[in-house]
Amino acid sequence: MSRTEVPAAGRMQTLARNPAIIALFMGLALAGCANKKNMPNSAGELGLNNATPGSTQDFTVNVGDRIFFDTDSTSIRADAAATLDKQAQWLQKYPNYAITIEGHADERGTREYNLALGARRAASTKQYLSSRGIPASRMKTISYGKEKPVAVCDDISCWSQNRRAVTVLGGAGM
Amino acid sequence: MLRRTFLHSAAGLTGLAATVSPAMALVEININKGNVEPLPIAVTDFVAGGDLGQRITDVIAADLKRSGLFAPVNKQAFIEKISNPDQPPRFEDWKVINAQALVTGRVSQEGDGRLRAEFRLWDTFAGQQMTGQQFYTQPENWRRVAHIIADAIYERITGEKGYFDTRVVYVAESGPKNARKRQLAIMDQDGANARALTNSNEIVLTPRFSPSRQEITYMSFEGQQPRVYLLQLETGQREVVGNFPGMTFAPRFSPDGQRVIMSLQQDGNANIYTMDLRSRTTTRLTSTAAIDTGPSYSPDGARIVFESDRGGRQQLYVMGADGSGQNRISFGDGSYSTPVWSPRGDLIAFTKQSGGKFSIGVMKPDGSGERILTTGFHNEGPTWAPNGRVLMFFRQPAGAGGPQLFSIDLTGYNEQQIQTAGYASDPAWSPLLE
């Protein structure tokens, strides 16, 4: 908007303005797509002995569906490698499952960087499973950055649970 | 339709010469000083048939007060009651209550239903009208008229453009932290007229305004495919930006609105791409085995600031708009992210992580002159008011709570919370509306 001082003679200056009324709209509701639920991580919650071999429950309880990372790191730790080795064995035993590896970050980073960090964690997990014989064609990755924490608190123990990669089973029977 | 007309001086005290070379001795605020003593200003209820006059002046006074540069005088202290705003006020009555500036006005309904609002700004000690304007608009635009008047007052007294007639897009968040719902939302800069732009269970993040104010670019996880989208605000029409073989994120418009710049994730690396919105051609600007993200153009479109961990931790880099000459500019203790170039071109705002704290700061485009404006458990994601004097950002408390929006002056003073109905993050300030 240009601004001109008013001459005392009173010549009017008129400037048009667009009302710019932005239409309200809602309803970008999308085709319902059930989100995968994070599975309980403790055997006790599920009843260890009830898991049917080859079931999602079996994978979550007896194998472990998630691994954890150090702060700002994407390296596969020794404990994570042990879990992934078991995942690879299980996936080779039940070859009908495709998987999606979800990468996550803790809240102690900025949003955009954490999206990339989660993607890196998912990628390094995929790479590890690939090195253990799981074909890349069975694996997809997605990063949720810091947007889907499982643990809510404000200390280090909590953040460490959120720095994770979760292997989600899909495609059973395919 | 909103029409503006300038009003000539009602005082009869100022001749042509005085208005051509304005205001040598008139009241002014030096906005560049750090902690400015707010200027006492009396904003009188606009003369009106109903209560609209008071509602308009309340919005004007609230804008001016929130800027930190003005101290609206309590109406209870007023001596003169303005009944005819075409007549000069009794300046003595305003000087005695130390109102250095005075706003008078009138609001009325035209025969065709339009609202007519007019105001005059007076320097009480000089006994002069400083400016006067009138507006015709639809009655539902009354808050915009108030913001435009507040911008005119701010500009006349500070010499800087105002920022009150603006909007903010943001992510409205609700629900518990481990099952948070996120929707895009838009509101006036003062938090009024908030409304949702999306309503889905998919995660939506980082909305950013186009220079035309008519569209936003943002990231959505729709269909489990995290990608950058465009959204037309008037029609609600959406489209995916480009056909990239991976997650696209961290979008922003170029200053001419012709391109969207963003990151593309492939395996462990993120690199920066642009897409020309007319030709649909994409151009790769960075090529590193690192996370390059958060790109933001300089206002002349010639340069881009972005963040990269190519040197280990996240740091800020500047490159030419063609990707040439990528140089690191941040060298302080800690890591730097979410850079945003000021609309004035003189500064880059950022989030800094250091010593377990998250701060909002600014530095010059060559990396010199770093200043931290606010620091705490978690401050993130600055956005500039269009005049480059005020920043908005979000603050996340420790624990189970959610983020809220705050604004702070470039001086580091005058931090204010923006009231939103629920949690809010990722604010992006519009240009001045037109």
Coordinates of C-alpha atoms in Angstrom, one line a residue, chain B residues 2-383:
Chain B
L2 CA -12.6 -2.4 1.0
R3 CA -12.0 1.2 -0.1
R4 CA -9.7 3.7 1.6
T5 CA -9.8 7.4 1.3
F6 CA -7.4 9.9 3.0
L7 CA -9.1 12.6 5.0
H8 CA -7.7 16.1 4.9
S9 CA -6.9 17.9 8.1
A10 CA -9.8 18.8 10.1
A11 CA -7.8 21.0 12.4
G12 CA -7.2 23.8 10.0
L13 CA -3.9 24.3 11.8
T14 CA -1.7 22.7 9.2
G15 CA -1.1 24.2 5.8
L16 CA 0.1 22.6 2.7
A17 CA 3.7 23.0 3.6
A18 CA 3.3 21.3 6.8
T19 CA 1.8 18.2 5.2
V20 CA 4.2 18.0 2.3
S21 CA 7.2 17.8 4.7
P22 CA 5.5 16.0 7.5
A23 CA 6.0 16.0 11.1
M24 CA 9.4 17.4 11.9
A25 CA 8.4 18.0 15.5
L26 CA 5.5 15.5 15.8
V27 CA 5.4 12.6 18.1
E28 CA 7.4 9.6 17.0
I29 CA 8.8 6.3 18.3
N30 CA 12.4 5.2 17.5
I31 CA 11.7 1.5 17.0
N32 CA 15.3 0.6 16.8
K33 CA 15.9 1.3 20.5
G34 CA 15.8 -1.8 22.7
N35 CA 13.3 -1.3 25.4
V36 CA 11.1 1.5 24.2
E37 CA 9.0 3.4 26.7
P38 CA 5.5 2.9 25.3
L39 CA 3.9 6.0 23.9
P40 CA 0.8 7.0 25.8
I41 CA -2.0 7.1 23.2
A42 CA -5.7 7.8 23.8
V43 CA -8.0 5.7 21.5
T44 CA -11.5 7.1 21.9
D45 CA -14.6 5.2 21.1
F46 CA -15.6 5.9 17.5
V47 CA -18.8 7.8 17.3
A48 CA -21.4 5.3 16.2
G49 CA -25.0 4.4 16.4
G50 CA -24.4 1.1 18.2
D51 CA -21.5 -0.6 20.0
L52 CA -19.5 -1.2 16.9
G53 CA -17.5 2.0 17.4
Q54 CA -16.3 0.7 20.8
R55 CA -15.5 -2.8 19.4
I56 CA -13.4 -1.3 16.6
T57 CA -11.5 1.0 19.0
D58 CA -10.9 -2.0 21.4
V59 CA -9.3 -3.9 18.5
I60 CA -7.1 -0.9 17.6
A61 CA -6.0 -0.3 21.2
A62 CA -5.3 -4.0 21.7
D63 CA -3.1 -4.1 18.5
L64 CA -1.2 -1.0 19.6
K65 CA -0.7 -2.3 23.1
R66 CA 0.5 -5.7 22.0
S67 CA 3.1 -4.1 19.8
G68 CA 4.8 -3.0 23.1
L69 CA 5.3 0.5 21.5
F70 CA 2.1 2.1 22.7
A71 CA 0.4 2.4 26.1
P72 CA -3.3 3.0 25.5
V73 CA -4.6 5.5 28.1
N74 CA -7.4 4.1 30.3
K75 CA -10.7 5.4 29.0
Q76 CA -11.8 6.3 32.6
A77 CA -9.2 9.1 32.5
F78 CA -10.6 10.8 29.5
I79 CA -11.9 14.3 30.1
E80 CA -13.2 15.3 26.7
K81 CA -16.0 13.2 25.2
I82 CA -15.6 13.2 21.4
S83 CA -19.0 13.8 19.9
N84 CA -18.0 15.3 16.6
P85 CA -14.7 13.8 15.2
D86 CA -14.7 16.4 12.4
Q87 CA -13.9 19.0 14.9
P88 CA -10.4 19.4 16.4
P89 CA -10.3 18.0 19.9
R90 CA -9.6 20.1 23.0
F91 CA -5.9 19.4 23.0
E92 CA -5.4 20.7 26.6
D93 CA -7.8 18.0 27.9
W94 CA -5.6 15.3 26.3
K95 CA -2.2 16.8 27.3
V96 CA -3.2 17.0 30.9
I97 CA -3.7 13.2 31.0
N98 CA -0.4 12.8 29.1
A99 CA -2.0 11.3 26.0
Q100 CA 0.7 12.3 23.5
A101 CA -1.3 10.9 20.6
L102 CA -5.1 10.8 20.2
V103 CA -7.3 8.7 17.9
T104 CA -10.8 9.8 17.1
G105 CA -13.2 8.4 14.6
R106 CA -16.7 7.6 13.4
V107 CA -18.4 4.5 12.1
S108 CA -21.7 4.5 10.3
Q109 CA -23.8 2.3 8.0
E110 CA -24.3 3.5 4.4
G111 CA -27.6 3.3 2.6
D112 CA -26.3 0.3 0.6
G113 CA -25.4 -1.6 3.8
R114 CA -21.7 -0.9 3.7
L115 CA -19.8 0.1 6.7
R116 CA -18.1 3.5 6.7
A117 CA -15.3 4.0 9.2
E118 CA -13.0 7.0 9.5
F119 CA -10.3 8.0 11.9
R120 CA -8.0 10.8 12.6
L121 CA -4.7 10.6 14.5
W122 CA -3.7 13.7 16.4
D123 CA -0.5 14.9 18.0
T124 CA -1.9 16.5 21.2
F125 CA 1.2 18.5 22.1
A126 CA 1.8 19.9 18.6
G127 CA -2.0 20.4 18.3
Q128 CA -2.0 18.8 14.8
Q129 CA -3.7 16.1 12.8
M130 CA -1.0 13.5 11.8
T131 CA -3.2 11.5 9.4
G132 CA -6.8 10.8 8.7
Q133 CA -8.4 8.1 6.5
Q134 CA -11.8 6.7 5.8
F135 CA -12.9 3.2 4.7
Y136 CA -15.9 1.6 3.1
T137 CA -16.3 -2.1 3.5
Q138 CA -18.8 -4.8 4.3
P139 CA -19.8 -4.9 7.9
E140 CA -18.3 -8.3 8.5
N141 CA -14.8 -6.8 7.7
W142 CA -14.9 -4.6 10.8
R143 CA -12.0 -6.3 12.5
R144 CA -9.9 -5.8 9.3
V145 CA -10.8 -2.1 9.3
A146 CA -9.6 -1.9 12.9
H147 CA -6.3 -3.6 12.0
I148 CA -5.8 -1.4 9.0
I149 CA -6.3 1.7 11.2
A150 CA -3.9 0.3 13.8
D151 CA -1.3 -0.2 11.0
A152 CA -1.8 3.4 9.8
I153 CA -1.2 4.7 13.3
Y154 CA 1.8 2.4 13.8
E155 CA 3.3 3.5 10.5
R156 CA 2.7 7.2 11.0
I157 CA 4.3 7.2 14.4
T158 CA 7.2 4.7 14.0
G159 CA 8.0 5.2 10.3
E160 CA 7.8 1.5 9.8
K161 CA 5.1 -0.5 8.1
G162 CA 2.6 -2.1 10.4
Y163 CA 1.8 -5.8 10.6
F164 CA -1.7 -6.0 12.2
D165 CA -3.7 -6.6 9.0
T166 CA -2.2 -10.1 8.6
R167 CA -3.1 -13.7 9.2
V168 CA -1.2 -16.7 10.6
V169 CA -1.5 -20.3 9.4
Y170 CA -0.5 -22.9 12.0
V171 CA -1.0 -26.4 13.1
A172 CA -3.8 -26.7 15.6
E173 CA -3.1 -29.6 17.9
S174 CA -5.4 -31.5 20.3
G175 CA -5.5 -34.7 22.3
P176 CA -2.9 -36.4 24.3
K177 CA 0.7 -36.3 23.3
N178 CA 0.9 -39.9 22.2
A179 CA -2.3 -39.6 20.1
R180 CA -2.2 -36.0 19.0
K181 CA -4.6 -34.8 16.3
R182 CA -3.2 -32.1 14.0
Q183 CA -5.2 -29.8 11.7
L184 CA -4.1 -26.9 9.6
A185 CA -5.8 -23.7 10.8
I186 CA -5.8 -20.0 10.0
M187 CA -6.4 -17.0 12.2
D188 CA -5.9 -13.2 12.3
Q189 CA -2.6 -12.2 13.8
D190 CA -4.3 -11.4 17.1
G191 CA -5.9 -14.9 17.4
A192 CA -9.3 -13.8 16.2
N193 CA -11.4 -15.5 13.5
A194 CA -9.5 -18.9 13.9
R195 CA -10.8 -21.7 11.8
A196 CA -9.7 -25.1 10.6
L197 CA -8.5 -25.6 7.1
T198 CA -8.3 -29.4 7.2
N199 CA -10.2 -32.0 9.2
S200 CA -8.6 -35.4 8.9
N201 CA -6.7 -37.8 11.1
E202 CA -3.6 -37.6 9.0
I203 CA -0.6 -35.7 10.3
V204 CA -0.2 -32.2 8.7
L205 CA 2.8 -30.1 9.3
T206 CA 4.7 -26.9 8.4
P207 CA 2.1 -24.7 6.6
R208 CA 3.7 -21.7 4.8
F209 CA 2.0 -18.8 3.0
S210 CA 2.5 -17.9 -0.6
P211 CA 3.4 -14.3 -1.4
S212 CA 0.0 -14.0 -3.0
R213 CA -1.6 -14.9 0.4
Q214 CA -4.0 -17.1 -1.6
E215 CA -2.4 -20.5 -1.1
I216 CA -0.3 -22.4 1.4
T217 CA 2.2 -25.2 1.0
Y218 CA 2.4 -27.8 3.7
M219 CA 3.3 -31.4 4.4
S220 CA 0.7 -34.2 4.9
F221 CA 0.9 -37.9 5.7
E222 CA -2.3 -38.5 3.7
G223 CA -2.4 -42.1 2.5
Q224 CA 0.7 -43.0 4.6
Q225 CA 2.7 -41.1 2.0
P226 CA 4.4 -38.0 3.6
R227 CA 4.5 -35.4 0.8
V228 CA 4.3 -31.7 0.2
Y229 CA 1.0 -30.2 -0.9
L230 CA -0.5 -27.0 -2.2
L231 CA -3.8 -25.7 -0.8
Q232 CA -5.9 -23.0 -2.4
L233 CA -7.4 -21.1 0.5
E234 CA -10.5 -19.8 -1.3
T235 CA -11.5 -23.0 -3.0
G236 CA -10.0 -25.6 -0.8
Q237 CA -8.4 -27.3 -3.8
R238 CA -5.4 -29.4 -3.0
E239 CA -2.6 -30.9 -5.1
V240 CA 0.6 -32.8 -4.5
V241 CA 3.7 -30.8 -5.4
G242 CA 5.7 -32.9 -7.8
N243 CA 6.1 -36.6 -8.2
F244 CA 9.1 -37.4 -6.1
P245 CA 10.4 -40.9 -5.2
G246 CA 10.3 -40.4 -1.5
M247 CA 9.2 -38.2 1.4
T248 CA 9.1 -34.5 0.6
F249 CA 9.0 -32.0 3.5
A250 CA 10.0 -28.6 4.8
P251 CA 8.4 -26.7 1.9
R252 CA 8.4 -22.9 1.3
F253 CA 7.5 -20.6 -1.6
S254 CA 10.0 -18.6 -3.5
P255 CA 9.5 -14.8 -3.1
D256 CA 7.9 -14.6 -6.5
G257 CA 5.5 -17.4 -5.7
Q258 CA 6.6 -19.4 -8.8
R259 CA 8.5 -22.1 -7.1
V260 CA 8.2 -24.4 -4.0
I261 CA 11.5 -25.3 -2.4
M262 CA 11.6 -28.4 -0.2
S263 CA 13.6 -31.4 0.9
L264 CA 13.4 -34.9 -0.7
Q265 CA 14.3 -37.8 1.5
Q266 CA 16.0 -40.8 -0.2
D267 CA 17.3 -43.5 2.1
G268 CA 19.3 -41.8 4.8
N269 CA 19.8 -38.5 3.0
A270 CA 17.7 -35.4 2.5
N271 CA 18.6 -33.0 -0.3
I272 CA 17.0 -29.7 -1.4
Y273 CA 14.9 -29.4 -4.6
T274 CA 12.7 -26.8 -6.2
M275 CA 9.7 -27.3 -8.3
D276 CA 8.6 -24.6 -10.8
L277 CA 4.8 -24.4 -10.4
R278 CA 4.2 -23.5 -14.0
S279 CA 6.5 -25.7 -15.9
R280 CA 6.4 -28.5 -13.3
T281 CA 10.1 -29.0 -13.7
T282 CA 12.2 -29.9 -10.7
T283 CA 15.7 -28.9 -10.0
R284 CA 18.1 -30.4 -7.5
L285 CA 20.1 -27.9 -5.5
T286 CA 22.1 -29.9 -3.0
S287 CA 23.8 -33.3 -3.3
T288 CA 25.3 -34.5 -0.1
A289 CA 25.2 -37.7 2.0
A290 CA 23.6 -35.6 4.8
I291 CA 20.3 -34.1 6.0
D292 CA 19.9 -30.8 4.0
T293 CA 16.5 -29.2 4.9
G294 CA 14.7 -26.1 6.1
P295 CA 15.4 -24.0 3.0
S296 CA 14.3 -20.4 3.0
Y297 CA 14.8 -17.8 0.2
S298 CA 16.2 -14.3 0.7
P299 CA 13.5 -11.8 -0.2
D300 CA 15.2 -10.9 -3.5
G301 CA 15.2 -14.6 -4.4
A302 CA 18.9 -14.7 -5.1
R303 CA 20.1 -16.7 -2.1
I304 CA 18.8 -19.6 0.0
V305 CA 19.6 -20.4 3.7
F306 CA 19.2 -24.0 4.8
E307 CA 20.3 -26.3 7.6
S308 CA 22.6 -29.3 7.1
D309 CA 24.4 -31.8 9.3
R310 CA 27.1 -32.4 6.6
G311 CA 29.7 -31.2 9.1
G312 CA 28.4 -33.3 11.9
R313 CA 25.7 -31.3 13.7
Q314 CA 23.0 -29.2 12.2
Q315 CA 24.4 -25.9 11.1
L316 CA 23.1 -23.1 8.8
Y317 CA 24.4 -22.7 5.3
V318 CA 23.8 -20.1 2.6
M319 CA 23.9 -20.8 -1.2
G320 CA 23.0 -19.1 -4.4
A321 CA 19.5 -19.8 -5.7
D322 CA 21.0 -22.2 -8.2
G323 CA 22.8 -24.2 -5.5
S324 CA 26.2 -22.6 -6.0
G325 CA 28.6 -21.5 -3.3
Q326 CA 27.3 -23.4 -0.3
N327 CA 28.9 -21.8 2.7
R328 CA 28.4 -22.4 6.4
I329 CA 27.4 -19.3 8.3
S330 CA 26.7 -20.6 11.9
F331 CA 29.7 -21.3 14.1
G332 CA 28.3 -20.8 17.6
D333 CA 28.2 -23.4 20.4
G334 CA 25.4 -25.9 19.7
S335 CA 23.3 -26.7 16.6
Y336 CA 21.1 -24.5 14.4
S337 CA 18.0 -25.3 12.5
T338 CA 14.7 -23.9 10.9
P339 CA 16.4 -20.8 9.4
V340 CA 14.0 -18.1 8.0
W341 CA 15.2 -15.1 6.0
S342 CA 13.7 -11.8 7.2
P343 CA 11.4 -10.1 4.7
R344 CA 13.7 -7.1 5.1
G345 CA 16.7 -9.2 4.0
D346 CA 18.9 -8.1 6.9
L347 CA 18.6 -11.0 9.2
I348 CA 18.1 -14.8 9.4
A349 CA 16.0 -16.2 12.4
F350 CA 16.7 -19.7 13.6
T351 CA 16.2 -22.3 16.3
K352 CA 19.3 -23.0 18.3
Q353 CA 19.9 -26.1 20.5
S354 CA 22.6 -25.6 23.1
G355 CA 23.1 -26.9 26.6
G356 CA 19.8 -28.7 26.6
K357 CA 17.9 -25.5 25.8
F358 CA 16.1 -24.5 22.7
S359 CA 16.4 -20.8 21.7
I360 CA 15.1 -18.4 19.1
G361 CA 17.7 -16.1 17.7
V362 CA 18.8 -14.0 14.7
M363 CA 22.0 -13.5 12.8
K364 CA 23.1 -11.6 9.8
P365 CA 23.2 -13.5 6.5
D366 CA 27.0 -13.7 6.8
G367 CA 26.7 -15.3 10.2
S368 CA 27.8 -12.3 12.2
G369 CA 25.9 -10.6 15.0
E370 CA 24.2 -13.6 16.5
R371 CA 21.6 -12.6 19.1
I372 CA 19.4 -14.9 21.2
L373 CA 15.9 -13.4 21.7
T374 CA 14.4 -16.1 24.0
T375 CA 15.6 -19.3 25.5
G376 CA 14.1 -22.2 27.5
F377 CA 13.1 -25.8 27.5
H378 CA 11.9 -25.8 23.9
N379 CA 11.3 -22.9 21.6
E380 CA 11.1 -23.7 17.9
G381 CA 10.2 -22.5 14.4
P382 CA 10.4 -18.7 14.1
T383 CA 8.3 -16.8 11.5

